[in-house]
Tab-separated table of C-alpha atoms in Angstrom:
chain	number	residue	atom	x	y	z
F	1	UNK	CA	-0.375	20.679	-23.514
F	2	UNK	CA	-0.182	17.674	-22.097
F	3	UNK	CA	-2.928	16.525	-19.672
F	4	UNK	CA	-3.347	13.261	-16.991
F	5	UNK	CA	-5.866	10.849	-18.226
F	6	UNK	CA	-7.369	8.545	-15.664
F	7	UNK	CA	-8.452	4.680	-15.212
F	8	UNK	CA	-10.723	3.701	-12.803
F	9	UNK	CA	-11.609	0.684	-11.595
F	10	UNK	CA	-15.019	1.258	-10.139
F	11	UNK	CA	-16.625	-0.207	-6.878
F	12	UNK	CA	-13.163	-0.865	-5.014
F	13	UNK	CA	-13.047	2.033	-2.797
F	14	UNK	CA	-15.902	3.471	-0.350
F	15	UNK	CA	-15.064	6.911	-2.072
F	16	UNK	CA	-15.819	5.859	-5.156
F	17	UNK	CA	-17.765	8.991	-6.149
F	18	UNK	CA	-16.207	11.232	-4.602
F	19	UNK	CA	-13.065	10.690	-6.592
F	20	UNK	CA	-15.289	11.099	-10.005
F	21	UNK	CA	-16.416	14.385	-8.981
F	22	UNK	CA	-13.557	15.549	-7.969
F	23	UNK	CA	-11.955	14.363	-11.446
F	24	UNK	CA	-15.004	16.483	-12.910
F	25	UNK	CA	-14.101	19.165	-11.635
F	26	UNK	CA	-10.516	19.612	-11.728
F	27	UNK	CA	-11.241	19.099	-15.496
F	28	UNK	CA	-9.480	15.792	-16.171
F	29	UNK	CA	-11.045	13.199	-18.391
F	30	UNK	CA	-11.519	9.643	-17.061
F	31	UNK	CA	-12.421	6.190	-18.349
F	32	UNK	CA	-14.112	3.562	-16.409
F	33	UNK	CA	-12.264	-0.030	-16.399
F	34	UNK	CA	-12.849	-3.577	-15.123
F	35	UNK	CA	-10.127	-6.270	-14.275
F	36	UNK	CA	-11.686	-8.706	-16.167
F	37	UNK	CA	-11.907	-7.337	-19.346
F	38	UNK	CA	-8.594	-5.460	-19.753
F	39	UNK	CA	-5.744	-6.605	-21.203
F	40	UNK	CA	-2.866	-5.052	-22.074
F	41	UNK	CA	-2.148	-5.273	-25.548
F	42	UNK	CA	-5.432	-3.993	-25.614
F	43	UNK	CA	-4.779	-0.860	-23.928
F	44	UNK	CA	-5.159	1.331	-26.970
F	45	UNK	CA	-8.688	0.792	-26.607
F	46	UNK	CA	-8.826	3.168	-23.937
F	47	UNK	CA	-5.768	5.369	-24.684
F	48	UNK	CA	-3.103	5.825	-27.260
F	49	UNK	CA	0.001	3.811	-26.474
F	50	UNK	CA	2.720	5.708	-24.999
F	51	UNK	CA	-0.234	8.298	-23.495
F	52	UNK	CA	0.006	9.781	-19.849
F	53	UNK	CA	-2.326	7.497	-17.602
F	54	UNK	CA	-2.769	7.314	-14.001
F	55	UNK	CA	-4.918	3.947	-12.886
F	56	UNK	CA	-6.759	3.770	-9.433
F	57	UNK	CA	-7.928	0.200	-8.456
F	58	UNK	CA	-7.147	-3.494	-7.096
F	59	UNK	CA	-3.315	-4.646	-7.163
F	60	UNK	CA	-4.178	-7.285	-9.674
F	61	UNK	CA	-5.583	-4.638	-12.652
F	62	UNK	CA	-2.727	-2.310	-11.572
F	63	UNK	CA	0.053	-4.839	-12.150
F	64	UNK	CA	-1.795	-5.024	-15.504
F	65	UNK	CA	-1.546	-1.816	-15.838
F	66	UNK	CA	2.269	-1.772	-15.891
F	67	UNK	CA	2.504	-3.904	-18.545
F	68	UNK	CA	1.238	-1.151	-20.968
F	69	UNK	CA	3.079	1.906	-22.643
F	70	UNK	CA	1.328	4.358	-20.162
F	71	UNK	CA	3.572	6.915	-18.041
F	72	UNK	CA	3.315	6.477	-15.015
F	73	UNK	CA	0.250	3.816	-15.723
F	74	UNK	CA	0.090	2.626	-11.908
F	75	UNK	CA	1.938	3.522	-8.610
F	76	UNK	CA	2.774	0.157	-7.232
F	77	UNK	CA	6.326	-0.490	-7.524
F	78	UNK	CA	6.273	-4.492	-6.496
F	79	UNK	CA	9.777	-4.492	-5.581
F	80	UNK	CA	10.349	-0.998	-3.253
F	81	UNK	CA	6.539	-1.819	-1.474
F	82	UNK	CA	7.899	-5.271	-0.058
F	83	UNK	CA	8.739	-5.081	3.412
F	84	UNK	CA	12.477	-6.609	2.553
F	85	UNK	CA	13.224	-2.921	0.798
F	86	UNK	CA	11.171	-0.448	2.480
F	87	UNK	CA	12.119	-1.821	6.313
F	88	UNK	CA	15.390	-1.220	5.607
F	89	UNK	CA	15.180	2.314	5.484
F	90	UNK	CA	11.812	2.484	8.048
F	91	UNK	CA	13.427	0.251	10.312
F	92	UNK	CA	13.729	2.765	13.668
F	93	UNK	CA	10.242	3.489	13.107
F	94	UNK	CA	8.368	0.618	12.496
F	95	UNK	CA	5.666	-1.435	14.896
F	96	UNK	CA	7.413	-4.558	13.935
F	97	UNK	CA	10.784	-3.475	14.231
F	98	UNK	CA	11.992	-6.764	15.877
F	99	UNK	CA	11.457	-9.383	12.954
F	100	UNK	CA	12.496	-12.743	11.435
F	101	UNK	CA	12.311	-12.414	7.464
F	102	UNK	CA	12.000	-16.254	6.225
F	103	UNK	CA	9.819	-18.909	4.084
F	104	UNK	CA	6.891	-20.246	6.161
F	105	UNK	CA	9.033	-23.774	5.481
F	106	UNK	CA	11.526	-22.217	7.794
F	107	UNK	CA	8.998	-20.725	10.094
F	108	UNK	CA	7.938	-24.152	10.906
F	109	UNK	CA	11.511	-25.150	11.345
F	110	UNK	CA	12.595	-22.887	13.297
F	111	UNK	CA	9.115	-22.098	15.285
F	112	UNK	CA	10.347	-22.684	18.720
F	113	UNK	CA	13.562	-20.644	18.180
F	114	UNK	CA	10.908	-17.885	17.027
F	115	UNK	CA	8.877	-18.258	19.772
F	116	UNK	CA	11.293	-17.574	22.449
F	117	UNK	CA	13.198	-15.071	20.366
F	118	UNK	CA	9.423	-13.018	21.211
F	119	UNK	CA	8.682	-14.676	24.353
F	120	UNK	CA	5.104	-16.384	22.572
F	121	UNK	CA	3.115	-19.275	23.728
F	122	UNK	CA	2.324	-19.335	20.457
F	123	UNK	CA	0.755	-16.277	18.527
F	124	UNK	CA	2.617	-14.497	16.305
F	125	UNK	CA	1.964	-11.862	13.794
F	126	UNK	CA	2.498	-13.250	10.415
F	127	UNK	CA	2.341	-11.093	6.942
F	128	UNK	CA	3.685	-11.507	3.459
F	129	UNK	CA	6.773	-10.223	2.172
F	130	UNK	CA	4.739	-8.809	-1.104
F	131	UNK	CA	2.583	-6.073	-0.731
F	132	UNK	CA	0.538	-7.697	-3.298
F	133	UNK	CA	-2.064	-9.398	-0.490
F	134	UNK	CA	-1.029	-13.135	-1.850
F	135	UNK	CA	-2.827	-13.713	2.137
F	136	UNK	CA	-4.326	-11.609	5.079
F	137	UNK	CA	-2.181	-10.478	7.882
F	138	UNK	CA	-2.712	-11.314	11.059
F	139	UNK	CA	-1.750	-13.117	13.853
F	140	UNK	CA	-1.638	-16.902	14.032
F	141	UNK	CA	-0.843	-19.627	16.482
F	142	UNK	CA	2.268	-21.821	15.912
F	143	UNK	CA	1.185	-24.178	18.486
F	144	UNK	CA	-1.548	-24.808	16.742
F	145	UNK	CA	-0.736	-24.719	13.127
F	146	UNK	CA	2.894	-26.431	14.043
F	147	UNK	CA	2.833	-27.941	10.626
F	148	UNK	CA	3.586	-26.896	7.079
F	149	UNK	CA	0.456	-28.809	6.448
F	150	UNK	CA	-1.633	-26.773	8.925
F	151	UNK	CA	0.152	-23.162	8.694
F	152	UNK	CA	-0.398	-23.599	4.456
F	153	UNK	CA	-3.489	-24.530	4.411
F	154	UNK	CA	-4.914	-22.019	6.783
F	155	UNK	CA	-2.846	-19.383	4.587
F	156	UNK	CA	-3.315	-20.902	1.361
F	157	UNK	CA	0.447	-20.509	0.011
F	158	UNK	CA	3.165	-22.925	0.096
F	159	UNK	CA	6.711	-23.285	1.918
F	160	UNK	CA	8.622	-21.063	0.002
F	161	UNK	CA	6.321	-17.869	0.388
F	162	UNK	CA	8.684	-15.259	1.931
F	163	UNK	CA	7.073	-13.794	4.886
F	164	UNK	CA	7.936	-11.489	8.084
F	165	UNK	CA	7.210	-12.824	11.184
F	166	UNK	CA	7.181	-11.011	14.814
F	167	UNK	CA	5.563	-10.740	17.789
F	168	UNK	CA	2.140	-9.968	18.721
F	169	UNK	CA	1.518	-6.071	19.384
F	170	UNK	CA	-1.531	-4.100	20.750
F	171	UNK	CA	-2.722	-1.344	18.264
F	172	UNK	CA	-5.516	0.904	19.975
F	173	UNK	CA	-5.713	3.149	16.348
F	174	UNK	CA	-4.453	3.160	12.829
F	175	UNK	CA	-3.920	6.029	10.440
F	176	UNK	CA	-3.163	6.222	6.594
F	177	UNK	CA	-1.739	8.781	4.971
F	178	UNK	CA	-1.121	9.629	1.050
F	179	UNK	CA	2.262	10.522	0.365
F	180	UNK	CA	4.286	12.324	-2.263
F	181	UNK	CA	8.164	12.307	-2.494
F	182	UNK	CA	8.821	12.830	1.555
F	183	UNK	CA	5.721	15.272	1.735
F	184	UNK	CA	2.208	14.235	3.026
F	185	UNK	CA	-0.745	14.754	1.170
F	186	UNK	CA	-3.935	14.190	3.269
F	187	UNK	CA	-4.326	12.206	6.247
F	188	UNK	CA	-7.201	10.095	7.668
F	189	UNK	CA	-7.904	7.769	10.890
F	190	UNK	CA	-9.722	4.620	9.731
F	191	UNK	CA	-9.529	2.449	12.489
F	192	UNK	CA	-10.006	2.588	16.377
F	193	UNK	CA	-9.584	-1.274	17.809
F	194	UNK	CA	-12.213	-2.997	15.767
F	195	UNK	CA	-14.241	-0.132	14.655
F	196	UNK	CA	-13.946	1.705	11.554
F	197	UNK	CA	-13.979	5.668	11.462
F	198	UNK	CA	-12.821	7.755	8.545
F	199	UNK	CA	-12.195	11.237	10.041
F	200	UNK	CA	-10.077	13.394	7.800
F	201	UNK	CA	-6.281	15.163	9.288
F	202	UNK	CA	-5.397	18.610	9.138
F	203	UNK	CA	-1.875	18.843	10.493
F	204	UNK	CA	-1.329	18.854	13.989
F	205	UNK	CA	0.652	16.303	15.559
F	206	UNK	CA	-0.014	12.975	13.376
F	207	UNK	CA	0.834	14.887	10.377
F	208	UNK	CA	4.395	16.414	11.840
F	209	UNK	CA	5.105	13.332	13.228
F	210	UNK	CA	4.960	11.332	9.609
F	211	UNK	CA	6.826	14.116	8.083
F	212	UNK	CA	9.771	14.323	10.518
F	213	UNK	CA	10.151	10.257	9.755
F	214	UNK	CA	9.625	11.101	6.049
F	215	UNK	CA	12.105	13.724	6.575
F	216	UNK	CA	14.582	11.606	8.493
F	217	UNK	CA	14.159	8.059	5.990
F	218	UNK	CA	15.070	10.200	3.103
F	219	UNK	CA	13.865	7.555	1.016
F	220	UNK	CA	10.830	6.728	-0.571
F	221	UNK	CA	9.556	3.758	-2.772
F	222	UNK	CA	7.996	6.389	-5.909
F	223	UNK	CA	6.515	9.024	-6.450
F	224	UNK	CA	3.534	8.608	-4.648
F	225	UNK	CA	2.615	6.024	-2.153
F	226	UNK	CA	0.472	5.540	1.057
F	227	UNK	CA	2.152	5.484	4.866
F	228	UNK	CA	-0.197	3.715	7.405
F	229	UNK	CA	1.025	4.222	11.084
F	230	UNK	CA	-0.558	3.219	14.290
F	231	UNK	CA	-1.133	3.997	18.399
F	232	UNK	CA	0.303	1.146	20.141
F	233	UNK	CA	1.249	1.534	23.903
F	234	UNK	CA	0.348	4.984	23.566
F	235	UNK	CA	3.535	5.545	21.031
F	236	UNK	CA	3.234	6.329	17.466
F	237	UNK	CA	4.449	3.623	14.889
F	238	UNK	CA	4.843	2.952	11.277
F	239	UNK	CA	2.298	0.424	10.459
F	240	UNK	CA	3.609	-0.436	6.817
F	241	UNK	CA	3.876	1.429	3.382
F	242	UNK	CA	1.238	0.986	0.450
F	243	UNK	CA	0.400	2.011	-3.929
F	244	UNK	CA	-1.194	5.135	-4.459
F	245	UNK	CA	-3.014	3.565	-7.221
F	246	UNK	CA	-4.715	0.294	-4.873
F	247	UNK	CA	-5.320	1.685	-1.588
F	248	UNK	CA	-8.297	3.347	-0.475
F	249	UNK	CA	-9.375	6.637	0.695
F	250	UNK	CA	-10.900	6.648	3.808
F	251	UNK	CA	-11.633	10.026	4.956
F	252	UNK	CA	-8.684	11.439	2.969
F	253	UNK	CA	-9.040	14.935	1.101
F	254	UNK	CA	-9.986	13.851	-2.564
F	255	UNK	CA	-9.101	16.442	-3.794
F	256	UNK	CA	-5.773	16.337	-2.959
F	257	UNK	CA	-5.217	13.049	-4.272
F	258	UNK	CA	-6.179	13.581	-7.600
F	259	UNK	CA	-4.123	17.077	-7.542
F	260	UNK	CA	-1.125	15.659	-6.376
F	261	UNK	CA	-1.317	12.319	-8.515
F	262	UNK	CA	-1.568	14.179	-11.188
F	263	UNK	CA	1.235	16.230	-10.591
F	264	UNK	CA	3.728	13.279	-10.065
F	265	UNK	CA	1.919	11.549	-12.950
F	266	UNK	CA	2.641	14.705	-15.348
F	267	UNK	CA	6.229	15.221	-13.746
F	268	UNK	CA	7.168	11.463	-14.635
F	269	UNK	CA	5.553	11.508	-18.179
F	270	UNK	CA	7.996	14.685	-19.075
F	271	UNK	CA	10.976	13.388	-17.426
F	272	UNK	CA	10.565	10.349	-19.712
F	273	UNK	CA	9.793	12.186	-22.957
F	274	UNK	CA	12.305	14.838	-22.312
């Protein structure tokens, strides 16, 4: 019978440990890995080509990852986690649901249009179009970074970086959530304004309200993935979608990750060797 293996990339996430026990004890066996000394067409070190492997870890190793034989190998589907795919089908529900999709040579352009399109002195919230973290999100001042020299230096990427832009929003608390299919997992707050708290949810109305977008999108990126939403003006918002394999925990069951990972990771591996 077939059984998951896992990778793990230790010291990323704060549950670290937790995740190993909990591996222990469901009975799967894991290796430990490190980014710098994998490659892939070394990856029969750890596993036999072709083998069912499930990676947890940074976006860098995991896009490693894919280049191997494994099945499923990593969740992080590059394409379906940018925001140009998935805010097409969360677009109702986002935070940012008003948005200008452009290079930051554009942005600079076109900054004034921008900023009156949102009503800004200046600020504006500025993220990539990758969900591979090329730079931090956040929001930055066009009056004073009114230069493709200024804007790329502070963000360290050049003018043809794709990025969203919109306006600058209050968010009092933000939420993730692992996800499988259009079914949640385990929930956890992890941030209140500046301060971070992991406190695990068990339903109630966080949980029914990410399932009854879930439910409504009817779309999903793979398998598994992770949903952050936030408070913001006391309304509930999608915050932005994630990789099961290279996000962290927070107070999120462990347990539940690891069973339903390797659920969708066994589920894939058959459908391909069928």
């Amino acid at each position: 019978m077939t059984k998951v293996n896992w990778l793990i990339e230790r010291y990323i996430f704060d549950a670290d440990e937790q995740i190993l026990e909990e591996l222990k004890r469901q009975g799967y066996f894991y290796k430990e890995i490190k980014y710098l000394t994998f490659h892939p067409k070394d990856a029969h070190q750890y596993f036999p080509d072709n083998d069912c492997v499930l990676f947890r870890g940074t976006l860098n190793l995991g896009r490693n990852i894919l280049r191997t034989s494994w099945v499923p190998g990593a969740y992080l589907d590059e394409r379906n986690l940018r925001c140009s795919t998935y805010y097409t089908y969360f677009g109702q529900y986002l935070l940012n649901k008003k948005y200008f999709l452009l290079t930051l040579g554009e942005l600079i352009r076109r900054q004034e249009e921008i900023l009156e399109y949102f009503g800004s002195d200046g600020d504006l919230f500025i993220r990539p179009d990758s969900n591979m973290k090329s730079f931090r999100a956040g929001v930055f001042n066009l009056k004073k970074l009114n230069t493709m020299a200024g804007l790329g230096s502070e963000l360290k990427r050049d003018e043809t970086t794709l990025v969203l832009v919109s306006g600058k929003q209050p968010i009092t608390k933000e939420w993730r959530f692992f996800v499988y299919k259009n079914q949640v997992i385990t929930g956890s707050l992890y941030l209140v304004g500046e301060e971070r708290i992991n406190e695990t949810i068990n339903g109630g109305y966080l949980e029914s309200y990410v399932n009854n977008v879930l439910k409504s999108v009817n779309w999903y990126p793979e398998s598994l993935y992770t949903l952050d939403i936030c408070e913001s003006a006391g309304e509930l918002y999608v915050l932005e979608l994630g990789s099961y394999s290279c996000s962290g925990e927070y107070g999120c069951d462990s347990s539940l990750i690891i069973e339903f990972g390797a659920k969708a990771a066994l589920d894939d591996y058959e459908t391909v060797n069928d």
